[in-house]
Coordinates of C-alpha atoms in Angstrom, one line a residue:
M1 CA 110.9 78.0 -222.5
K2 CA 114.2 76.6 -221.7
S3 CA 117.1 78.0 -219.8
V4 CA 119.1 80.9 -221.3
F5 CA 122.1 78.6 -220.7
S6 CA 121.8 75.6 -223.0
N7 CA 125.5 74.6 -223.7
K8 CA 126.0 71.3 -221.7
D9 CA 129.7 71.8 -221.8
Q10 CA 129.7 75.3 -220.2
Q11 CA 128.4 75.6 -216.7
P12 CA 127.2 79.2 -216.1
T13 CA 129.4 81.5 -214.1
T14 CA 128.3 84.3 -211.9
N15 CA 129.2 86.8 -214.6
D16 CA 127.3 84.8 -217.2
L17 CA 124.2 84.9 -214.9
K18 CA 124.5 88.6 -214.2
N19 CA 124.7 89.4 -217.9
A20 CA 121.8 87.1 -218.8
L21 CA 119.4 88.3 -216.0
G22 CA 120.2 92.0 -215.8
E23 CA 118.3 93.7 -213.0
P24 CA 116.7 90.5 -211.7
F25 CA 120.2 89.2 -210.8
I26 CA 119.9 91.1 -207.5
I27 CA 116.6 89.3 -206.6
W28 CA 118.2 86.0 -207.5
N29 CA 120.9 86.7 -205.0
Q30 CA 118.4 87.8 -202.4
L31 CA 116.4 84.5 -202.8
E32 CA 119.6 82.4 -202.6
A33 CA 120.8 84.2 -199.5
F34 CA 117.4 84.1 -197.8
T35 CA 117.1 80.3 -198.4
K36 CA 120.6 79.7 -197.1
N37 CA 120.1 81.9 -194.1
N38 CA 116.9 80.1 -193.2
Y39 CA 118.4 76.7 -193.9
P40 CA 122.2 76.9 -193.3
E41 CA 122.7 73.2 -194.2
A42 CA 121.5 73.9 -197.7
I43 CA 123.9 73.2 -200.6
S44 CA 123.6 74.7 -204.1
D45 CA 124.7 73.6 -207.5
W46 CA 124.1 74.0 -211.2
N47 CA 122.3 71.1 -212.9
F48 CA 122.1 70.4 -216.6
S49 CA 118.7 68.7 -217.2
G50 CA 119.2 67.9 -220.9
E51 CA 118.9 69.8 -224.2
K52 CA 115.2 70.4 -223.7
F53 CA 115.7 72.3 -220.4
G54 CA 119.3 73.5 -220.2
W55 CA 121.0 74.6 -216.9
S56 CA 119.1 75.3 -213.7
Y57 CA 120.3 76.2 -210.2
R58 CA 119.2 74.2 -207.2
I59 CA 119.3 74.9 -203.5
K60 CA 118.7 71.6 -201.6
D61 CA 119.3 69.6 -198.6
K62 CA 120.5 66.0 -198.7
K63 CA 117.1 64.5 -199.8
R64 CA 115.2 67.2 -201.6
V65 CA 115.4 70.4 -203.6
I66 CA 114.2 73.4 -201.6
L67 CA 114.3 76.0 -204.5
Y68 CA 114.9 75.8 -208.2
L69 CA 116.1 78.9 -209.9
L70 CA 115.6 78.8 -213.7
P71 CA 117.4 81.5 -215.6
R72 CA 115.8 83.0 -218.6
D73 CA 116.6 86.1 -220.8
K74 CA 116.3 89.1 -218.5
Y75 CA 114.3 87.3 -215.9
F76 CA 114.1 84.0 -214.0
K77 CA 111.6 81.6 -212.6
A78 CA 111.5 80.4 -209.0
A79 CA 110.2 76.9 -208.8
L80 CA 109.1 74.9 -205.7
V81 CA 107.3 71.6 -205.1
F82 CA 105.0 71.2 -202.1
G83 CA 103.5 68.2 -200.4
Q84 CA 99.8 68.2 -199.3
K85 CA 100.5 69.4 -195.8
A86 CA 102.4 72.5 -197.1
V87 CA 99.8 73.1 -199.7
G88 CA 97.1 73.4 -197.0
Q89 CA 99.3 75.8 -195.0
I90 CA 99.9 77.9 -198.1
L91 CA 96.2 78.1 -198.8
D92 CA 95.6 79.3 -195.2
S93 CA 98.3 81.9 -195.4
S94 CA 98.5 85.5 -196.6
I95 CA 100.3 84.6 -199.8
S96 CA 98.7 86.2 -202.9
E97 CA 95.6 84.7 -204.4
T98 CA 97.3 84.4 -207.8
I99 CA 99.9 82.1 -206.4
K100 CA 97.3 80.0 -204.5
T101 CA 95.3 79.7 -207.7
D102 CA 98.4 78.6 -209.7
L103 CA 99.3 76.1 -207.0
M104 CA 95.9 74.5 -206.9
A105 CA 95.8 74.4 -210.7
A106 CA 99.1 72.5 -210.8
K107 CA 98.8 68.7 -211.3
A108 CA 99.4 66.7 -208.1
Y109 CA 102.2 64.2 -208.4
A110 CA 103.5 61.7 -205.8
E111 CA 106.1 64.3 -204.7
G112 CA 103.5 67.1 -204.6
R113 CA 102.4 70.1 -206.5
G114 CA 104.9 72.3 -208.3
I115 CA 104.7 76.0 -209.0
R116 CA 106.9 78.2 -211.1
I117 CA 106.8 81.9 -210.5
E118 CA 108.2 84.4 -213.0
V119 CA 110.5 86.9 -211.4
R120 CA 111.2 90.1 -213.4
D121 CA 111.2 92.5 -210.4
A122 CA 110.7 92.5 -206.6
S123 CA 106.9 92.5 -206.8
N124 CA 106.5 88.9 -205.6
L125 CA 109.7 88.6 -203.6
E126 CA 108.0 88.5 -200.2
D127 CA 105.5 85.8 -201.3
I128 CA 108.4 83.7 -202.7
K129 CA 110.2 84.1 -199.3
K130 CA 107.1 82.8 -197.5
L131 CA 106.9 79.8 -199.9
I132 CA 110.6 79.0 -199.2
Q133 CA 109.8 79.0 -195.4
F134 CA 106.8 76.7 -196.0
K135 CA 109.1 74.4 -198.0
I136 CA 111.8 74.4 -195.2
M137 CA 109.2 73.7 -192.5
N138 CA 107.7 70.8 -194.4

């Protein structure tokens, strides 16, 4: 499923995002703030990845994306990519078994294994925060 924002000529505004996400907008903001608090050098921007994917929001450092936020209709996905060292640390952590299983099921590419987590409420917020910390550390 592609972004709820698909018009290449119209970068989403904060108001557009709030209207599209509804309640999960609060969690989006919490994840963005958490990432920037834990990695103050991070920069964020909207990125249009083409007609197939639409707009996404990236929080990154100079060389890599720390967290992708993918807006959908009344929810969003948090996406992260981990190298092998981070994957090992995640598997040894207290993160939910569901996320560990999804991570191990992801195809391994040169840049690592990617995972997308659906966010409709705060039920997996703490696990996503832990994943962000693993990404920043590695």
